[in-house]
Coordinates of C-alpha atoms in Angstrom, one line a residue:
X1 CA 6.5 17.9 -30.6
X2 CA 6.5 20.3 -32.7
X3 CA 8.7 24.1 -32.3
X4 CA 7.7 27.4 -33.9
X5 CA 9.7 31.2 -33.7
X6 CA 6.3 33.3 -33.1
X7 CA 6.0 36.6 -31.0
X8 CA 3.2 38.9 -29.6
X9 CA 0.2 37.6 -28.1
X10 CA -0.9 34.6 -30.5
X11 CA 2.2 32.5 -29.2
X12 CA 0.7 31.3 -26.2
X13 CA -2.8 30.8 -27.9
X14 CA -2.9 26.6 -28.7
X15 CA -4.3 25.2 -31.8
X16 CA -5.4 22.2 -30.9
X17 CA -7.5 20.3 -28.2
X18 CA -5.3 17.9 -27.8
X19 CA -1.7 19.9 -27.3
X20 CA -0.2 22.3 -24.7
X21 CA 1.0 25.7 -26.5
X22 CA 4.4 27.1 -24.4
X23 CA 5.8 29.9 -25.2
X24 CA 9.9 30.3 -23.9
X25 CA 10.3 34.0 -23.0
X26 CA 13.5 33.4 -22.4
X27 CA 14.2 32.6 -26.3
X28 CA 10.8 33.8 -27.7
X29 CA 10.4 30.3 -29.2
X30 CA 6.4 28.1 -29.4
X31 CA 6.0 25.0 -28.5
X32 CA 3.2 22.5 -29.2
X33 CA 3.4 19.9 -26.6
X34 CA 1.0 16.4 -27.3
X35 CA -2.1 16.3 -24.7
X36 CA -2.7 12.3 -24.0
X37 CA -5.5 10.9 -21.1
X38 CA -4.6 14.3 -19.4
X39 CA -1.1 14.5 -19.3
X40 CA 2.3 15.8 -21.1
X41 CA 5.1 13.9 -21.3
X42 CA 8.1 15.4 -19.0
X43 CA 10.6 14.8 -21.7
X44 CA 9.1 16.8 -23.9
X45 CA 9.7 19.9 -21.9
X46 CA 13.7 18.8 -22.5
X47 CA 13.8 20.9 -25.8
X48 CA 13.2 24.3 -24.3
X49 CA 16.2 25.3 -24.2
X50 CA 18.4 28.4 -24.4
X51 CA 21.1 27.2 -26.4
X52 CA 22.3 24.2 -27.8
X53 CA 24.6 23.7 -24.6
X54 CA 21.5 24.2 -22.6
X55 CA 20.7 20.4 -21.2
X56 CA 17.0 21.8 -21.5
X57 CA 14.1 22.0 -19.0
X58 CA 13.4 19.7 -16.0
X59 CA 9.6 19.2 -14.0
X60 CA 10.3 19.7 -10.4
X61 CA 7.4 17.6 -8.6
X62 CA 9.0 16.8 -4.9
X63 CA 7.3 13.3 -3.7
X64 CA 5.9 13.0 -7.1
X65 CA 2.2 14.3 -6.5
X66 CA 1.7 14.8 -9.8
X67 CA 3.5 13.3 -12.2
X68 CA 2.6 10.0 -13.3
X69 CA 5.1 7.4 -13.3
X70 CA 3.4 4.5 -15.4
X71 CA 0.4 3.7 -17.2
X72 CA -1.9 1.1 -14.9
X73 CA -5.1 -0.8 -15.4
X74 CA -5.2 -2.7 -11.9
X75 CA -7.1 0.5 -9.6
X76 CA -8.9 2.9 -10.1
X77 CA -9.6 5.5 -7.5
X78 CA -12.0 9.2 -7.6
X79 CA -10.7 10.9 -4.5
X80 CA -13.8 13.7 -4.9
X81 CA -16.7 11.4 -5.4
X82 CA -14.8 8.4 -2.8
X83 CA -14.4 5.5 -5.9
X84 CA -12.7 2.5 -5.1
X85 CA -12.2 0.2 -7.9
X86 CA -10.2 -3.1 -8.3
X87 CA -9.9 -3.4 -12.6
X88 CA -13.4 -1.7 -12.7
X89 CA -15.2 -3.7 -9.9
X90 CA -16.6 -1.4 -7.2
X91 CA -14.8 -1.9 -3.6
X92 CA -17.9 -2.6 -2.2
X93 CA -19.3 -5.1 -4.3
X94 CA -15.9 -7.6 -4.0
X95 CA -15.8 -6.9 -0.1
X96 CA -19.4 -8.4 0.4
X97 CA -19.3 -10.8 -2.8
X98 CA -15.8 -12.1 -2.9
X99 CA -13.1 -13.6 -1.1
X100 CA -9.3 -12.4 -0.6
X101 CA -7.8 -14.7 -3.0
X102 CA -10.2 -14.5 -5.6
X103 CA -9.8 -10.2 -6.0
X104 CA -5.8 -11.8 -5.4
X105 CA -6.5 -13.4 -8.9
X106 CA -8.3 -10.3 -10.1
X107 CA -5.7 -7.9 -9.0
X108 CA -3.2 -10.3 -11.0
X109 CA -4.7 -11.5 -14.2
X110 CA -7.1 -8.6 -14.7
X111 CA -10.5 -11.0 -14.8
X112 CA -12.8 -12.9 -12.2
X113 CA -11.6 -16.4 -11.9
X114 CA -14.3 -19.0 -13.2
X115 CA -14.9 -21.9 -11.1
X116 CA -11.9 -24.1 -11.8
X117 CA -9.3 -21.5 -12.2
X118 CA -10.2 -20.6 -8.2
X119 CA -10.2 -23.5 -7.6
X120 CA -6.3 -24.3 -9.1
X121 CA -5.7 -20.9 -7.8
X122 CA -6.1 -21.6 -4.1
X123 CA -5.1 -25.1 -4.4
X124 CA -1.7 -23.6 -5.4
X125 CA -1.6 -21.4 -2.6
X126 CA -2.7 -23.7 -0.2
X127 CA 0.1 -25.7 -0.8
X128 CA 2.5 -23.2 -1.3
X129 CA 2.1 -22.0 3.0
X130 CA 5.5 -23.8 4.1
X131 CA 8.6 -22.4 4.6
X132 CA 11.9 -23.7 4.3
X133 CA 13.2 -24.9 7.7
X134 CA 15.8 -22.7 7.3
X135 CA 13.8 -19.5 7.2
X136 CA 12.6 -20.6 10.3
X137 CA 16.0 -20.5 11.7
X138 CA 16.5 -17.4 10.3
X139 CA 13.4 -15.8 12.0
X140 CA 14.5 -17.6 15.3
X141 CA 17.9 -16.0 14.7
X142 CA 16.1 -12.3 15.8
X143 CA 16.4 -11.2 19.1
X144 CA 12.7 -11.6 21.5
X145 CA 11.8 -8.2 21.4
X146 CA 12.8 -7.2 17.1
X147 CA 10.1 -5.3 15.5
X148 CA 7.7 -8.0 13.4
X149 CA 7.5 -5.3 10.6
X150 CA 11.8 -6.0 10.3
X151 CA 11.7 -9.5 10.8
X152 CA 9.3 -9.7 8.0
X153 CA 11.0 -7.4 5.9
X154 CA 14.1 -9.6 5.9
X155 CA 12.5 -12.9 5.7
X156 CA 10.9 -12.0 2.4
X157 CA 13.7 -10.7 1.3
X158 CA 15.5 -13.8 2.1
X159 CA 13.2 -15.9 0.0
X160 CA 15.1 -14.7 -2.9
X161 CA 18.3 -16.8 -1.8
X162 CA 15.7 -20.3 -1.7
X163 CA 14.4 -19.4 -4.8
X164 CA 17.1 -18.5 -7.0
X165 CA 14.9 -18.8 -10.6
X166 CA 13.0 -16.0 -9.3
X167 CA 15.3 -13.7 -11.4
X168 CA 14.0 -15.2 -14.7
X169 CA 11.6 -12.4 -14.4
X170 CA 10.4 -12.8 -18.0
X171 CA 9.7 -16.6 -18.0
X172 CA 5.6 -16.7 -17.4
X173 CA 6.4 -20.4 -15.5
X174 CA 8.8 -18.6 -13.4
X175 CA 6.5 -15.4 -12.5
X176 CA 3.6 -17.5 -11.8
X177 CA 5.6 -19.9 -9.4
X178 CA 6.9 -16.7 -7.4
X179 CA 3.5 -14.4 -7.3
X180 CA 1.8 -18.1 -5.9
X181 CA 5.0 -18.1 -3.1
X182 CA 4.8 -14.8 -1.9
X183 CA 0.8 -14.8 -1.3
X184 CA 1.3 -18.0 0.5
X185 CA 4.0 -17.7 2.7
X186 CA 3.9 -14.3 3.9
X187 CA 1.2 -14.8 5.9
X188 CA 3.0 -17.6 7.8
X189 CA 6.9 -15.6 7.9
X190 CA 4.2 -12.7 9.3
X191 CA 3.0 -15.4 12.0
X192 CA 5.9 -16.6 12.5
X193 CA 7.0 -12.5 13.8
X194 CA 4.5 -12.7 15.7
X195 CA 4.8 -16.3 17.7
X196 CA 8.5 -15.2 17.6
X197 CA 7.9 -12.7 20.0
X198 CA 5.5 -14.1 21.9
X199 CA 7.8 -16.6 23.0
X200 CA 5.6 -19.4 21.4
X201 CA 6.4 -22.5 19.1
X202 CA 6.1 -21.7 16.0
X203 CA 2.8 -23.3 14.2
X204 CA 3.0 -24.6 10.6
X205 CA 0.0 -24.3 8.5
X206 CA -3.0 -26.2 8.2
X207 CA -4.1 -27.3 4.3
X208 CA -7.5 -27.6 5.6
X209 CA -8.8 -24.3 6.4
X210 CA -8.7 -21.3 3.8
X211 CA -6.5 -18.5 4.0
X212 CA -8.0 -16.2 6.7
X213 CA -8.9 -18.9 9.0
X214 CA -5.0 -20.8 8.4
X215 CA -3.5 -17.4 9.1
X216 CA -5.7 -16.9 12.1
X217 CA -4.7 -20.6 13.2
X218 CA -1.2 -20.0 12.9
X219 CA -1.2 -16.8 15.3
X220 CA -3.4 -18.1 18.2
X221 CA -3.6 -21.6 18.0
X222 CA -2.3 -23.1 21.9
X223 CA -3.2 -27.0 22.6
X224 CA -6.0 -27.5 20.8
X225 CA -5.6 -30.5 18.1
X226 CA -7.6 -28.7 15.2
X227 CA -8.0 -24.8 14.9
X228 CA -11.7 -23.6 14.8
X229 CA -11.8 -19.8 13.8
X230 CA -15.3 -17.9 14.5
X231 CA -16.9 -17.3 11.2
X232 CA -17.4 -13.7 11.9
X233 CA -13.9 -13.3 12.7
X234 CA -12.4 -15.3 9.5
X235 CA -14.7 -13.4 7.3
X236 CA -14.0 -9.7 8.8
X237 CA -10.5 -10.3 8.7
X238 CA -11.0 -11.4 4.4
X239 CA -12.2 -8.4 4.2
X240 CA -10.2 -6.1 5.7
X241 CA -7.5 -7.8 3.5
X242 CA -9.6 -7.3 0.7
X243 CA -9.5 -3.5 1.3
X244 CA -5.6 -3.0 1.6
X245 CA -4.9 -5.4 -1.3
X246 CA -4.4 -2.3 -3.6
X247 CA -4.6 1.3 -3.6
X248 CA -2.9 2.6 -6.8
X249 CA 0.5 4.1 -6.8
X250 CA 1.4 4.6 -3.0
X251 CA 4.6 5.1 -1.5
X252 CA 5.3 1.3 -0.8
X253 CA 3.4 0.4 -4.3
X254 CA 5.8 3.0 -5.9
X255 CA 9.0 1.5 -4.2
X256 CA 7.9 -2.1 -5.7
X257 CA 8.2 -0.4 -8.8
X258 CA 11.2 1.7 -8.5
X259 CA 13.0 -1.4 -7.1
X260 CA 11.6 -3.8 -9.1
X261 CA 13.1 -1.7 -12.7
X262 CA 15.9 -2.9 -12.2
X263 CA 15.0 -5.8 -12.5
X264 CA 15.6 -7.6 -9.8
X265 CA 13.4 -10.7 -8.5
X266 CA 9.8 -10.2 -7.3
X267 CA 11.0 -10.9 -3.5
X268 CA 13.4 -8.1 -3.0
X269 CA 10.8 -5.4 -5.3
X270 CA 8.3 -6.6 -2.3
X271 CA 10.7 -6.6 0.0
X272 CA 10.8 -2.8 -0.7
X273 CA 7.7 -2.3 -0.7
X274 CA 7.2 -3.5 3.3
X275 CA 10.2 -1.6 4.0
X276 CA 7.9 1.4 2.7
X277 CA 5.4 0.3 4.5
X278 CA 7.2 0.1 7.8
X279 CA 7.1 3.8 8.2
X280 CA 4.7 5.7 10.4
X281 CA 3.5 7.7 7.8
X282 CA 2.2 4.7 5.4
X283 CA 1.3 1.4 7.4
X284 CA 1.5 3.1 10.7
X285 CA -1.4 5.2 10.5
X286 CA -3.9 3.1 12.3
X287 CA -1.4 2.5 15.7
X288 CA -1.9 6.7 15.9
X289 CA -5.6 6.2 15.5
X290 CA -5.8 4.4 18.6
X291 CA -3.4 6.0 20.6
X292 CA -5.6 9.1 20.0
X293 CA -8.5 7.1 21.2
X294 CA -6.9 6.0 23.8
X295 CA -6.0 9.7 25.0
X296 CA -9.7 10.4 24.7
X297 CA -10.9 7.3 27.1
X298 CA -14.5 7.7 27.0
X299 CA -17.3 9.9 25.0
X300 CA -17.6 12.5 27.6
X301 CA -14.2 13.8 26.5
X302 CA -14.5 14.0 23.2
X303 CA -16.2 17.2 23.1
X304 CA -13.4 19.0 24.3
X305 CA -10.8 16.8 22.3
X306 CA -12.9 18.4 19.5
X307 CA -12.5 21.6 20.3
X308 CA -8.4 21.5 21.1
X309 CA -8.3 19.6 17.5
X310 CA -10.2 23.2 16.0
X311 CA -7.3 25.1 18.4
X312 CA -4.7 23.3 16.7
X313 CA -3.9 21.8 19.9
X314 CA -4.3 18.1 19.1
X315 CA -4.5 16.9 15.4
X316 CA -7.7 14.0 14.4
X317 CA -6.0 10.8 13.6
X318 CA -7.9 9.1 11.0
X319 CA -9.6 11.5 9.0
X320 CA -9.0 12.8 6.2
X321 CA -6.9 11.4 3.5
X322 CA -4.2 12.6 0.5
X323 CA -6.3 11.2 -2.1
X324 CA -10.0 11.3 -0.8
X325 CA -12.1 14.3 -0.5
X326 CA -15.1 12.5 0.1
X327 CA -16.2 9.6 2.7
X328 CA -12.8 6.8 2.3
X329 CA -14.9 4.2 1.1
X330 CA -13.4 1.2 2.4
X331 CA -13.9 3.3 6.0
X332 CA -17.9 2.8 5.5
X333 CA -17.4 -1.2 5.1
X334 CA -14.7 -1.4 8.0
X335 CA -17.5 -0.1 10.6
X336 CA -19.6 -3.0 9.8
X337 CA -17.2 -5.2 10.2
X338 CA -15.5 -3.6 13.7
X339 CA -19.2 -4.5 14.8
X340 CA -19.1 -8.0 14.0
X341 CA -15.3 -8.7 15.0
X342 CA -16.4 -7.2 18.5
X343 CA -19.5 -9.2 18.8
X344 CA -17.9 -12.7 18.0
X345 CA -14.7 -11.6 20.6
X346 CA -17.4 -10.4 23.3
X347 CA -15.0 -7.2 23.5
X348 CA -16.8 -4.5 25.4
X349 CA -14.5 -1.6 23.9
X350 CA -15.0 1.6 25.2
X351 CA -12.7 3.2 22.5
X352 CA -15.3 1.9 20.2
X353 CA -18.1 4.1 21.5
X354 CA -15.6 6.6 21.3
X355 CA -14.7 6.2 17.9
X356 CA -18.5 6.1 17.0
X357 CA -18.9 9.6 18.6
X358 CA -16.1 11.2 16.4
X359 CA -17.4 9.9 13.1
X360 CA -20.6 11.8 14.1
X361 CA -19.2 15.0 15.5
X362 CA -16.4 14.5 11.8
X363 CA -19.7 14.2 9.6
X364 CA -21.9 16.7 11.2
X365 CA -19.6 19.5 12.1
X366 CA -18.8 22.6 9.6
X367 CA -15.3 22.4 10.9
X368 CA -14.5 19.2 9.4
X369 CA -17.1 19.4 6.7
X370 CA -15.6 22.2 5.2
X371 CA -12.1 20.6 5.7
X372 CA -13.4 17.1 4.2
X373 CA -12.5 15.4 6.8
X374 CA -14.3 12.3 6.8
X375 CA -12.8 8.9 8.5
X376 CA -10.6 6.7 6.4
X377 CA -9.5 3.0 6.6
X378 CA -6.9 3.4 9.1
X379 CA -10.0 5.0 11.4
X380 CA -11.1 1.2 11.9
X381 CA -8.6 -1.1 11.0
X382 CA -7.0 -0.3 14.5
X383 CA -9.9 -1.4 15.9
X384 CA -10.4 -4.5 14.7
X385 CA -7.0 -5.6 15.0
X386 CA -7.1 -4.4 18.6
X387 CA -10.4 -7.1 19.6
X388 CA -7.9 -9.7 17.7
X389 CA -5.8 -9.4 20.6
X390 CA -2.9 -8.4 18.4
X391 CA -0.3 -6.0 19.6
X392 CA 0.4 -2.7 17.7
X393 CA 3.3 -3.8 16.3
X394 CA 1.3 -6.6 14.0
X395 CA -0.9 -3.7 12.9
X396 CA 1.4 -2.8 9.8
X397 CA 2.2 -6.8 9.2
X398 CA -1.4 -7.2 8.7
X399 CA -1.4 -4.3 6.3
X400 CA 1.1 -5.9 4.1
X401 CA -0.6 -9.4 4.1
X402 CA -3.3 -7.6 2.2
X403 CA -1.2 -5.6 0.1
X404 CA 0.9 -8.6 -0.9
X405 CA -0.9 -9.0 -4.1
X406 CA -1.6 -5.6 -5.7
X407 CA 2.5 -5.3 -5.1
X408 CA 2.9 -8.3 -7.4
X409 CA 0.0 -7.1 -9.5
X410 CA 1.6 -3.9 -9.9
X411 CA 5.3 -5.7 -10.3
X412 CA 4.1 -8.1 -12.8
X413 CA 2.4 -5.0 -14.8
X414 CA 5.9 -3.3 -14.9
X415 CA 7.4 -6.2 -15.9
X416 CA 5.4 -6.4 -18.9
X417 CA 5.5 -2.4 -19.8
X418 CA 7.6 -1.8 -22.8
X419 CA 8.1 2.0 -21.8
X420 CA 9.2 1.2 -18.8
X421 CA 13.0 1.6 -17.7
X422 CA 15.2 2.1 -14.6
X423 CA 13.9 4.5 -12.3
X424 CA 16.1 7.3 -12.5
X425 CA 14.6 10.6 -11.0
X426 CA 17.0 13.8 -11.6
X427 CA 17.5 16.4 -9.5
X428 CA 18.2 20.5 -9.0
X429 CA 21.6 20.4 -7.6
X430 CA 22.1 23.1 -4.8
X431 CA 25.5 22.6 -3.5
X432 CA 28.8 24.1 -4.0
X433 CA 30.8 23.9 -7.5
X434 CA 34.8 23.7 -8.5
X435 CA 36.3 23.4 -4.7
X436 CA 40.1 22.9 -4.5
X437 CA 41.0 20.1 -1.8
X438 CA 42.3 21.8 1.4
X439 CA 45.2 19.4 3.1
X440 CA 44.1 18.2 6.5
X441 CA 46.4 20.0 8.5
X442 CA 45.4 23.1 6.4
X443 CA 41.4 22.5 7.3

């Protein structure tokens, strides 16, 4: 960057396309700062100063909304005209066309697996489903009634202490080994949470069935000698995985990635990132979606649920969203698969119809036109995790089954980024200054 003394008008007038002209009134000094893919770097700000003392100038962006904090090629998302991406493929073409494991691959290596590197690739996983006995223990060690969403925090986090290489976080072997573990085991820890507090034995997973139906097997299989999931269910619930797997650089995706510059082993980066995810305000979403429906009851009400949400007496859970002003897309593929999920369960949901008569009151009224509020993921997801039979606790499990690999995609990207370092955000500090201790007896 360059720095120029210039006065009067023509200091603030750039010269080039591609740079950012800044003009200091504090010192009356020009700056040209570089324009690159839409952004300027923060640091170059730090030479504005007003002496050489001066440490120089800081961005203040609370909760980062925009600043960028890396350079990724894994999503890709238009919030104005509702894109969803996965390394250029369309949402809604891998949703229909794909399976979970195979966008896993994607999300990782950046390319469609051919035929024989799927094929290694699930075969790797497959076998990859056990747990250490000891992790068991270690689940069975949480009292009957701990959150699922904190049992599976720590038992991921644990893996780190079974898999002690995992810190060889350059070693290709070594990264490929740990990004095959976490996919595989964390659905079973996740069932395991969920048996756990059912108060059921524990069951271990079964090589023969892919990874929807094993994970499905391993939450609601009773007495029966071989686990037979409904087609409809297995597929819907690929999906849905399919949909969380990324979603660029969210709160628990930017934890992974704070955490993980440090460079500390893929487990406890992912580990951080389900802590994230644990709040109410990230994974949670869907568990208010259906407590609102649930308030509702039935379609007669929901006129006049509309009408406290336009008196700001009630607030619509599931609409709108921080990054999309247009229709979420992976809301438009959820609804057809809430249909199916309740067809194979025979669930006669009222909360469904329900749900069905907001999204049309949301789409046709000016209110929430205007407003852009159009349903998002967390509108459905609910839904279908409801007709599973699953409690709301699991909700925000299932999310992080899902989002398992675009937090390794996205750790295993940082890894490899020579600009990146330890995450170190600063800070405008707004306390006192030069205090002289005051003796206890004094205080």
């Amino acid at each position: 960057m360059s720095e120029t003394q210039e006065t009067g008008a023509d200091a603030a007038v750039g010269t080039a396309q591609d740079t950012l002209s800044v003009v200091d009134n504090r010192t009356g000094k020009s700056y040209e700062v570089p324009i690159t893919d839409g952004t300027v770097r923060a640091m170059d700000f730090r030479a504005m100063k007003v002496d050489e003392e001066d440490f120089g100038l800081m961005t203040y962006d609370p909760a980062f909304t925009n600043t960028a904090a890396c350079r990724s090629a894994i999503t890709y998302i238009d919030g104005d005209r509702g894109i969803l991406e996965y390394r250029g493929y369309p949402i809604e073409q891998l949703a229909e066309q794909a399976t979970f494991l195979e966008v896993a691959y994607l999300l990782i290596y950046g390319e469609l697996p051919n035929k024989e590197q799927l094929e290694e690739w699930t075969h790797a996983i497959t076998i990859h489903t056990f747990v250490h006995e000891n992790v068991k223990s270690l689940v069975e060690g949480f009292r009957y009634d701990a959150h699922p969403m904190g049992m599976l925090l720590s038992s991921v986090g644990a893996l780190s202490t079974f898999y002690p290489e995992a810190k060889n976080i350059k070693d290709e072997r070594v990264q490929y080994e740990q990004i095959v573990r976490l996919i595989a085991k964390v659905p079973t820890l996740a069932a395991f949470a969920y048996r756990h507090a059912k108060g059921m034995p524990y069951v271990y997973p079964d090589n023969d069935l892919n990874y929807a139906e094993n994970f499905l097997g391993m939450l609601f299989k009773v007495a029966e000698l071989k686990y037979q999931a409904d087609p409809r269910i297995a597929k819907a619930l690929d999906v849905l995985l399919i949909l969380h797997a990324d979603h660029e650089q969210n709160c628990s995706t930017s934890s992974v990635r704070a955490v993980g510059s440090s460079q500390v082993d893929p487990y406890s980066a992912v580990s951080a990132g389900i802590a994230a995810l644990y709040g109410p305000l990230h994974g949670g979403a869907n568990q208010s979606v259906l407590e609102m429906l649930a308030r509702i009851e039935s379609v007669d009400n929901v006129p006049g649920f509309i009408d406290r949400v336009k008196n700001g007496d009630e607030k619509l859970m599931g609409f709108g969203h921080r990054v999309y002003k247009n229709f979420d897309p992976r809301a438009k593929i959820l609804k057809k698969a809430v249909e199916d999920v309740f067809e194979a369960t025979g669930t006669e949901n009222p909360l469904l119809e329900v749900a069905k008569e907001l999204e049309r009151i949301a789409l046709e009224d000016d209110y929430f036109v205007k407003r852009k509020l159009y349903p998002n993921v967390d509108f459905y997801s609910g839904l279908i995790y409801e007709a599973l039979g699953l409690p709301v606790e699991m909700f925000t499990v299932m999310f992080a089954i899902g989002r398992t690999p675009g937090w390794v995609a996205q750790w295993l990207e940082m890894v490899g980024d020579k600009e990146q370092k330890i995450a170190r955000p600063r800070q405008i500090y707004t306390g006192d200054r030069t205090r002289d201790y005051v003796p206890i007896e004094n205080r």
